[in-house]
């Protein structure tokens, strides 16, 4: 850097003579008065201009810091630039650290890798340093400005303006609109003023360099400073408040610095005592050790022979050299391989050691996989995690997607499959290490998570102008959002790191999530890549699917990555969206069916060009002859070409092939003539199973949905595979005569086409892509989606990693999202929840309710960890049991409230109005499960909204179906419980209401706490042949997030020992009594369930309260 790069107010340009023919070196120096002359870098100078000499003496006499440099030099005359600073020189003995977030750097090359980034920092330091060098003396200086004029770039102003316009649903006006332009100018001025005031409070100083100014604030994490803005505009205005510092600037990566700081603080926390996350690390480690123990105990079994089980697809019988029925258990999973696995080759490895070695081994194997055949890759992948279906004295029957008959029996063996659980634990380890080492998207995330973690102090920014944009308001909310919903959205958008929304049942958690994603999209800088900016996640597939059914950003469905084991990818919502779009296009353009021929002709010619076989040539010519506008002369030429082609064509049953291809396999086309096309083919089939499938569709009384047509799609593919001839390995070339005929035909067709026809053809092509190119459509949706989704585990899955980074190699590199939103967060275990949390670059939003179902934990493993801790002399963590009972959601609920006390930033909120259920039932849930924790909520909808008109219950919302112990007590069923008397009563009322005019279209949920009871209710419904549409039966664990018009809750427990079982679990009971919209029917023995003992606080007082409610405001049957 040079002094002329900075426009310092007190600058003198002084002409000087070099005395004694001395030589003057380049660079900066200080001026030292010497009687009537001056010394500069060891050279004596004289000044002839008296006025300039007087000015120079004046500034030098003040004792303030100064530097000078030679501006120009001619022989023995120089022009010296003398700069005087605001006060004395400040000497710093240590480097001044300025941390820079790479996201603020516009130079793309610099951000390419660590090497380039470090090089960029070194170059930046050179730009900002002034070097004084004389003889052996070398000094480094830099210049800062204490209270700089705030410069806000226009793009930041425009972005803020756009946000306001989005919030208020204002259209961006054209420049010609004078009134609107003035209004925008006024608004911009106001925005600039507000942003300048905000920056004045925040910026500590600015550092100057060659063509750059760096605005700096105190680093919030530790000692040092951080860069907030880079200004490359040259400051033309002379300013006085520059300060000269003797010392060095050190620029470095803020994320790396935060990581180092975080690691250091985390180690301090761990030394003090055990922590919440440390406890879960121990649990994960114990889970790994247990996995290895089970795998090693199982050992290996050699395979002697393999047979396919003809009755069942993908089933094979493995004959084993030795057999152990104690080990070979039905439903367990095994791997088939020809080499001994690592955990048996090295039995002394601990879980941690094993996982590290396994990661290296897998990396080496993945490199080899790239160089082997697709067949071998399939073999390696598909022979893992095979489920044992049955076993006998010397063989097991397994399910496997690979043709095991292709395998060489020699050296083939089976071993316990660690694959599924190993993948889960590996993903947890990658996320945990990233958080521990400060490599997560938010580098200081571990400090936010740990109860003793210290985070830096944010400047509290309150956007008083905030309001939900009209666009979001109109799209998302059927009713005006409550004040709390508005506050939740505002909090989520303004949080500097984590926000938590607790949503009691029916309070609109999903609606709030939807609105937040919409608002994030509205505010996003569209100059940046918007694809996959948001990750929507949850603990299981059903919960993720529930969110994405509702979230459509920019009118597109939200893609989901990852699938259930052996399941298909979830595309139901995309198929629904596609069908809606197809129906809209068809409805708006009924004449589209007439333009189908044009597209079919184009498609036939394209197929012929790709594969110019005789068969494709004939198909194309046949299609061409269907065009009625062709001249007779051209028809004759086409006929002749067709006859010549027939001689070369191989034989196939064209009529049968036509009939198979004519099968309609989507909802819209099937509605047109689907049944007729099925009937056309029916009598040509010989296979009875195929006939049954076709008859089902040919004579169906109802139109099938896209999901219902899955079997027909499968049959069509199977028949095509059978009928299409095997390929002839001949090399065909495109016939020039055919090309000429097509060109002539196109010319004649175009002469007869109107502009309207061409528009229809374009629309038909669009429609055809929607109907026939699901893979292409899926790719297009993925590429354009602002939000994507995955389960917590699949957030680290291969599909999502490849989508975010198609060239990813290193498993440890996290693919980051601007914002991560996790629904049902209270149900995920901390190790799983940390996987998506680690991927958030700016914000994490946790949504859930810790008063409902908790996370699941293996109690046996929990006890092992606790026992191990008790035996360990180095640890005395009395909190560990409490930690395992505490969900991450509840832990963060408490932790974020503590943080609010220290920095004043609100990060938690509880939604306080439910709209799902009858106000009477809403108040019951609030009073019994939430009010005691200061989380009460309102039920603003009127009771009339929930009338059902069902017989015997007179529009009442709370019903007790009393099943006295005289009808029979509970009974054991394996490890579960059943009560037959309750089953009969429930199914009696269900059957009655389901068949009634008032109840036939209602939805019914039947909830119990015991699987055996659930299974028996299902069986009874089936036995009575009750239509199962709109009925769901199951245990309470499967019902969170669901809602039904009418809910039956089967208590099951009825005994003489006063044992209440799962009914005492308040969070489960809460879920069970909050699934209904119109009415809750509690089924059980009132005498047993509402006794004095039952009403004790430690037992089931809420059930007694519900019985009282039924007596006062409901019905007892």
CSV table of N, CA and C in Angstrom, one decimal, residues 930-1038:
chain,number,residue,atom,x,y,z
A,930,UNK,N,-50.9,-28.9,29.7
A,930,UNK,CA,-50.0,-27.7,29.3
A,930,UNK,C,-50.1,-26.5,30.3
A,931,UNK,N,-51.3,-26.3,30.9
A,931,UNK,CA,-51.4,-25.1,31.8
A,931,UNK,C,-50.5,-25.2,33.0
A,932,UNK,N,-50.2,-26.4,33.5
A,932,UNK,CA,-49.4,-26.5,34.7
A,932,UNK,C,-47.9,-26.1,34.4
A,933,UNK,N,-47.6,-26.1,33.1
A,933,UNK,CA,-46.2,-25.7,32.6
A,933,UNK,C,-46.2,-24.3,32.0
A,934,UNK,N,-47.3,-23.6,32.3
A,934,UNK,CA,-47.4,-22.2,31.7
A,934,UNK,C,-47.4,-22.2,30.2
A,935,UNK,N,-48.0,-23.2,29.6
A,935,UNK,CA,-48.1,-23.3,28.1
A,935,UNK,C,-49.5,-23.5,27.7
A,936,UNK,N,-50.5,-22.9,28.4
A,936,UNK,CA,-51.9,-23.1,28.1
A,936,UNK,C,-52.2,-22.5,26.7
A,937,UNK,N,-53.2,-23.0,26.0
A,937,UNK,CA,-53.6,-22.5,24.7
A,937,UNK,C,-55.1,-22.3,24.6
A,938,UNK,N,-55.5,-21.5,23.7
A,938,UNK,CA,-56.9,-21.2,23.5
A,938,UNK,C,-57.5,-22.1,22.4
A,939,UNK,N,-58.8,-22.2,22.3
A,939,UNK,CA,-59.5,-22.9,21.2
A,939,UNK,C,-60.6,-21.9,20.6
A,940,UNK,N,-60.2,-21.1,19.7
A,940,UNK,CA,-61.1,-20.0,19.2
A,940,UNK,C,-62.2,-20.4,18.3
A,941,UNK,N,-62.1,-21.6,17.7
A,941,UNK,CA,-63.2,-21.9,16.8
A,941,UNK,C,-64.5,-22.3,17.5
A,942,UNK,N,-65.7,-21.9,17.0
A,942,UNK,CA,-66.9,-22.2,17.7
A,942,UNK,C,-67.3,-23.7,17.6
A,943,UNK,N,-68.1,-24.1,18.6
A,943,UNK,CA,-68.5,-25.5,18.7
A,943,UNK,C,-69.2,-26.0,17.5
A,944,UNK,N,-70.0,-25.1,16.9
A,944,UNK,CA,-70.8,-25.4,15.7
A,944,UNK,C,-70.0,-26.0,14.6
A,945,UNK,N,-68.7,-25.6,14.5
A,945,UNK,CA,-67.9,-26.1,13.4
A,945,UNK,C,-67.6,-27.6,13.5
A,946,UNK,N,-67.9,-28.2,14.7
A,946,UNK,CA,-67.5,-29.6,14.9
A,946,UNK,C,-68.8,-30.5,15.1
A,947,UNK,N,-69.9,-30.0,14.7
A,947,UNK,CA,-71.1,-30.8,14.8
A,947,UNK,C,-71.0,-32.0,13.9
A,948,UNK,N,-71.5,-33.2,14.4
A,948,UNK,CA,-71.4,-34.4,13.6
A,948,UNK,C,-72.7,-35.1,13.3
A,949,UNK,N,-73.7,-34.9,14.2
A,949,UNK,CA,-75.1,-35.4,14.0
A,949,UNK,C,-75.1,-36.9,14.1
A,950,UNK,N,-74.2,-37.5,14.8
A,950,UNK,CA,-74.2,-39.0,14.9
A,950,UNK,C,-75.2,-39.4,16.0
A,951,UNK,N,-75.8,-40.6,15.7
A,951,UNK,CA,-76.9,-41.1,16.5
A,951,UNK,C,-76.4,-41.4,17.9
A,952,UNK,N,-77.2,-41.1,18.9
A,952,UNK,CA,-76.9,-41.4,20.3
A,952,UNK,C,-76.0,-40.4,21.0
A,953,UNK,N,-75.2,-39.6,20.3
A,953,UNK,CA,-74.3,-38.7,21.0
A,953,UNK,C,-74.6,-37.3,20.7
A,954,UNK,N,-75.6,-37.0,20.0
A,954,UNK,CA,-76.3,-35.6,19.9
A,954,UNK,C,-75.3,-34.5,19.8
A,955,UNK,N,-74.4,-34.6,18.9
A,955,UNK,CA,-73.4,-33.5,18.6
A,955,UNK,C,-72.5,-33.2,19.8
A,956,UNK,N,-72.4,-34.1,20.7
A,956,UNK,CA,-71.5,-33.9,21.9
A,956,UNK,C,-70.1,-34.3,21.4
A,957,UNK,N,-69.1,-33.6,22.1
A,957,UNK,CA,-67.7,-33.8,21.7
A,957,UNK,C,-67.0,-34.8,22.6
A,958,UNK,N,-67.5,-35.0,23.8
A,958,UNK,CA,-66.8,-35.9,24.7
A,958,UNK,C,-67.8,-37.0,25.2
A,959,UNK,N,-67.4,-38.3,24.9
A,959,UNK,CA,-68.2,-39.4,25.1
A,959,UNK,C,-67.4,-40.5,25.9
A,960,UNK,N,-68.1,-41.1,26.9
A,960,UNK,CA,-67.5,-42.2,27.6
A,960,UNK,C,-68.3,-43.4,27.3
A,961,UNK,N,-67.6,-44.4,26.7
A,961,UNK,CA,-68.3,-45.7,26.4
A,961,UNK,C,-67.9,-46.6,27.5
A,962,UNK,N,-68.8,-46.8,28.4
A,962,UNK,CA,-68.5,-47.5,29.7
A,962,UNK,C,-68.6,-49.0,29.4
A,963,UNK,N,-67.5,-49.7,29.7
A,963,UNK,CA,-67.4,-51.2,29.5
A,963,UNK,C,-67.0,-51.7,30.9
A,964,UNK,N,-68.0,-52.1,31.6
A,964,UNK,CA,-67.8,-52.5,33.0
A,964,UNK,C,-66.9,-53.8,33.1
A,965,UNK,N,-66.3,-54.0,34.3
A,965,UNK,CA,-65.5,-55.2,34.5
A,965,UNK,C,-66.3,-56.4,34.4
A,966,UNK,N,-67.6,-56.3,34.6
A,966,UNK,CA,-68.5,-57.4,34.5
A,966,UNK,C,-68.5,-58.1,33.1
A,967,UNK,N,-68.1,-57.3,32.1
A,967,UNK,CA,-68.0,-57.8,30.7
A,967,UNK,C,-66.7,-58.6,30.5
A,968,UNK,N,-65.8,-58.5,31.5
A,968,UNK,CA,-64.5,-59.2,31.3
A,968,UNK,C,-63.4,-58.3,31.6
A,969,UNK,N,-62.3,-58.8,32.2
A,969,UNK,CA,-61.1,-58.0,32.5
A,969,UNK,C,-60.1,-58.1,31.4
A,970,UNK,N,-59.0,-57.4,31.5
A,970,UNK,CA,-57.9,-57.5,30.5
A,970,UNK,C,-57.3,-58.9,30.5
A,971,UNK,N,-56.6,-59.3,29.5
A,971,UNK,CA,-55.9,-60.6,29.5
A,971,UNK,C,-54.6,-60.5,28.7
A,972,UNK,N,-53.7,-61.3,29.0
A,972,UNK,CA,-52.4,-61.3,28.4
A,972,UNK,C,-52.5,-61.9,27.0
A,973,UNK,N,-51.6,-61.3,26.1
A,973,UNK,CA,-51.5,-61.8,24.7
A,973,UNK,C,-50.0,-61.6,24.4
A,974,UNK,N,-49.2,-62.7,24.7
A,974,UNK,CA,-47.8,-62.6,24.5
A,974,UNK,C,-47.2,-61.6,25.5
A,975,UNK,N,-46.5,-60.6,25.0
A,975,UNK,CA,-46.0,-59.6,26.0
A,975,UNK,C,-47.0,-58.4,26.0
A,976,UNK,N,-48.1,-58.5,25.3
A,976,UNK,CA,-49.0,-57.3,25.2
A,976,UNK,C,-50.3,-57.7,26.0
A,977,UNK,N,-51.3,-56.8,25.9
A,977,UNK,CA,-52.6,-56.9,26.6
A,977,UNK,C,-53.7,-56.7,25.6
A,978,UNK,N,-54.8,-57.4,25.9
A,978,UNK,CA,-56.1,-57.2,25.1
A,978,UNK,C,-57.3,-57.2,26.1
A,979,UNK,N,-58.4,-56.6,25.6
A,979,UNK,CA,-59.6,-56.7,26.3
A,979,UNK,C,-60.8,-56.8,25.3
A,980,UNK,N,-61.3,-58.0,25.2
A,980,UNK,CA,-62.3,-58.3,24.2
A,980,UNK,C,-63.5,-57.5,24.3
A,981,UNK,N,-64.0,-57.2,25.5
A,981,UNK,CA,-65.2,-56.5,25.7
A,981,UNK,C,-65.2,-55.1,25.1
A,982,UNK,N,-64.0,-54.5,25.2
A,982,UNK,CA,-63.9,-53.1,24.6
A,982,UNK,C,-63.9,-53.2,23.0
A,983,UNK,N,-63.3,-54.3,22.5
A,983,UNK,CA,-63.2,-54.5,21.0
A,983,UNK,C,-64.6,-54.6,20.5
A,984,UNK,N,-65.5,-55.4,21.1
A,984,UNK,CA,-66.8,-55.6,20.6
A,984,UNK,C,-67.6,-54.3,20.6
A,985,UNK,N,-67.5,-53.5,21.7
A,985,UNK,CA,-68.2,-52.3,21.9
A,985,UNK,C,-67.8,-51.2,20.8
A,986,UNK,N,-66.5,-51.1,20.6
A,986,UNK,CA,-65.9,-50.2,19.7
A,986,UNK,C,-66.4,-50.5,18.2
A,987,UNK,N,-66.3,-51.8,17.9
A,987,UNK,CA,-66.7,-52.1,16.5
A,987,UNK,C,-68.2,-52.0,16.3
A,988,UNK,N,-69.0,-52.3,17.4
A,988,UNK,CA,-70.4,-52.1,17.3
A,988,UNK,C,-70.8,-50.7,16.9
A,989,UNK,N,-70.2,-49.7,17.6
A,989,UNK,CA,-70.5,-48.3,17.3
A,989,UNK,C,-69.9,-47.8,16.0
A,990,UNK,N,-68.7,-48.3,15.7
A,990,UNK,CA,-68.1,-48.0,14.4
A,990,UNK,C,-68.9,-48.4,13.3
A,991,UNK,N,-69.4,-49.7,13.3
A,991,UNK,CA,-70.2,-50.2,12.3
A,991,UNK,C,-71.5,-49.4,12.1
A,992,UNK,N,-72.1,-49.1,13.2
A,992,UNK,CA,-73.4,-48.4,13.2
A,992,UNK,C,-73.2,-47.0,12.6
A,993,UNK,N,-72.2,-46.2,13.1
A,993,UNK,CA,-72.0,-44.9,12.6
A,993,UNK,C,-71.5,-44.9,11.1
A,994,UNK,N,-70.6,-45.8,10.8
A,994,UNK,CA,-70.1,-45.9,9.4
A,994,UNK,C,-71.1,-46.1,8.4
A,995,UNK,N,-72.2,-46.9,8.8
A,995,UNK,CA,-73.2,-47.2,7.8
A,995,UNK,C,-74.3,-46.1,7.8
A,996,UNK,N,-74.3,-45.2,8.8
A,996,UNK,CA,-75.3,-44.2,8.8
A,996,UNK,C,-75.0,-43.1,7.8
A,997,UNK,N,-76.1,-42.4,7.4
A,997,UNK,CA,-76.0,-41.3,6.4
A,997,UNK,C,-75.0,-40.2,7.0
A,998,UNK,N,-75.2,-39.9,8.3
A,998,UNK,CA,-74.4,-38.8,8.9
A,998,UNK,C,-72.9,-39.2,9.0
A,999,UNK,N,-72.6,-40.5,9.2
A,999,UNK,CA,-71.3,-40.9,9.5
A,999,UNK,C,-70.5,-41.6,8.4
A,1000,UNK,N,-71.1,-41.8,7.2
A,1000,UNK,CA,-70.5,-42.6,6.2
A,1000,UNK,C,-69.2,-41.9,5.6
A,1001,UNK,N,-69.2,-40.6,5.6
A,1001,UNK,CA,-68.1,-39.8,5.0
A,1001,UNK,C,-67.1,-39.3,6.0
A,1002,UNK,N,-67.3,-39.6,7.3
A,1002,UNK,CA,-66.4,-39.2,8.4
A,1002,UNK,C,-65.2,-40.1,8.4
A,1003,UNK,N,-64.1,-39.6,9.0
A,1003,UNK,CA,-62.9,-40.4,9.2
A,1003,UNK,C,-62.9,-40.9,10.6
A,1004,UNK,N,-62.4,-42.1,10.9
A,1004,UNK,CA,-62.4,-42.7,12.2
A,1004,UNK,C,-61.0,-43.2,12.6
A,1005,UNK,N,-60.5,-42.8,13.8
A,1005,UNK,CA,-59.2,-43.3,14.3
A,1005,UNK,C,-59.5,-44.1,15.5
A,1006,UNK,N,-59.0,-45.3,15.6
A,1006,UNK,CA,-59.1,-46.2,16.8
A,1006,UNK,C,-57.8,-46.4,17.4
A,1007,UNK,N,-57.6,-45.8,18.5
A,1007,UNK,CA,-56.2,-45.8,19.2
A,1007,UNK,C,-56.2,-46.6,20.4
A,1008,UNK,N,-55.1,-47.3,20.6
A,1008,UNK,CA,-55.0,-48.1,21.8
A,1008,UNK,C,-53.5,-48.0,22.2
A,1009,UNK,N,-53.2,-48.5,23.4
A,1009,UNK,CA,-51.8,-48.4,23.9
A,1009,UNK,C,-51.1,-49.8,23.7
A,1010,UNK,N,-51.8,-50.8,23.2
A,1010,UNK,CA,-51.3,-52.1,23.1
A,1010,UNK,C,-51.5,-52.7,21.7
A,1011,UNK,N,-50.4,-53.3,21.1
A,1011,UNK,CA,-50.4,-53.8,19.8
A,1011,UNK,C,-51.4,-54.9,19.6
A,1012,UNK,N,-51.4,-55.8,20.6
A,1012,UNK,CA,-52.3,-57.0,20.5
A,1012,UNK,C,-53.8,-56.5,20.4
A,1013,UNK,N,-54.1,-55.5,21.2
A,1013,UNK,CA,-55.5,-54.9,21.1
A,1013,UNK,C,-55.8,-54.4,19.7
A,1014,UNK,N,-54.8,-53.6,19.2
A,1014,UNK,CA,-54.9,-53.0,17.8
A,1014,UNK,C,-55.1,-54.1,16.8
A,1015,UNK,N,-54.3,-55.2,16.8
A,1015,UNK,CA,-54.4,-56.3,15.8
A,1015,UNK,C,-55.8,-56.9,15.9
A,1016,UNK,N,-56.3,-57.1,17.1
A,1016,UNK,CA,-57.6,-57.8,17.3
A,1016,UNK,C,-58.7,-56.9,16.8
A,1017,UNK,N,-58.6,-55.6,17.0
A,1017,UNK,CA,-59.7,-54.7,16.5
A,1017,UNK,C,-59.7,-54.7,14.9
A,1018,UNK,N,-58.5,-54.7,14.3
A,1018,UNK,CA,-58.4,-54.8,12.9
A,1018,UNK,C,-59.1,-56.1,12.4
A,1019,UNK,N,-58.8,-57.2,13.1
A,1019,UNK,CA,-59.4,-58.5,12.7
A,1019,UNK,C,-60.9,-58.5,12.8
A,1020,UNK,N,-61.4,-57.9,13.8
A,1020,UNK,CA,-62.9,-57.8,14.0
A,1020,UNK,C,-63.5,-57.0,12.9
A,1021,UNK,N,-62.9,-55.9,12.6
A,1021,UNK,CA,-63.4,-55.0,11.5
A,1021,UNK,C,-63.5,-55.8,10.2
A,1022,UNK,N,-62.4,-56.6,9.9
A,1022,UNK,CA,-62.4,-57.4,8.7
A,1022,UNK,C,-63.4,-58.5,8.7
A,1023,UNK,N,-63.6,-59.1,9.9
A,1023,UNK,CA,-64.6,-60.2,10.0
A,1023,UNK,C,-66.0,-59.7,9.7
A,1024,UNK,N,-66.3,-58.5,10.2
A,1024,UNK,CA,-67.6,-57.9,10.0
A,1024,UNK,C,-67.8,-57.3,8.6
A,1025,UNK,N,-66.7,-57.3,7.8
A,1025,UNK,CA,-66.7,-56.7,6.4
A,1025,UNK,C,-67.1,-55.3,6.4
A,1026,UNK,N,-66.6,-54.5,7.3
A,1026,UNK,CA,-66.8,-53.1,7.4
A,1026,UNK,C,-65.8,-52.4,6.4
A,1027,UNK,N,-66.3,-51.6,5.5
A,1027,UNK,CA,-65.4,-50.9,4.6
A,1027,UNK,C,-64.3,-50.1,5.3
A,1028,UNK,N,-63.1,-50.4,5.0
A,1028,UNK,CA,-62.0,-49.9,5.8
A,1028,UNK,C,-61.5,-48.5,5.3
A,1029,UNK,N,-62.2,-48.0,4.3
A,1029,UNK,CA,-61.8,-46.6,3.8
A,1029,UNK,C,-62.1,-45.6,4.9
A,1030,UNK,N,-61.1,-44.7,5.2
A,1030,UNK,CA,-61.3,-43.6,6.2
A,1030,UNK,C,-61.3,-44.2,7.6
A,1031,UNK,N,-60.7,-45.4,7.8
A,1031,UNK,CA,-60.6,-45.9,9.2
A,1031,UNK,C,-59.1,-46.3,9.4
A,1032,UNK,N,-58.5,-45.9,10.5
A,1032,UNK,CA,-57.2,-46.3,10.8
A,1032,UNK,C,-57.1,-46.8,12.3
A,1033,UNK,N,-56.5,-48.0,12.4
A,1033,UNK,CA,-56.4,-48.6,13.7
A,1033,UNK,C,-54.9,-48.7,14.0
A,1034,UNK,N,-54.5,-48.5,15.3
A,1034,UNK,CA,-53.1,-48.7,15.6
A,1034,UNK,C,-52.8,-48.2,17.0
A,1035,UNK,N,-51.6,-48.4,17.4
A,1035,UNK,CA,-51.1,-47.9,18.7
A,1035,UNK,C,-50.8,-46.5,18.7
A,1036,UNK,N,-50.8,-45.8,19.8
A,1036,UNK,CA,-50.7,-44.4,19.9
A,1036,UNK,C,-49.4,-43.9,19.2
A,1037,UNK,N,-48.3,-44.7,19.2
A,1037,UNK,CA,-47.1,-44.3,18.6
A,1037,UNK,C,-47.2,-43.9,17.1
A,1038,UNK,N,-48.2,-44.5,16.4
A,1038,UNK,CA,-48.3,-44.2,15.0
A,1038,UNK,C,-49.2,-43.1,14.7
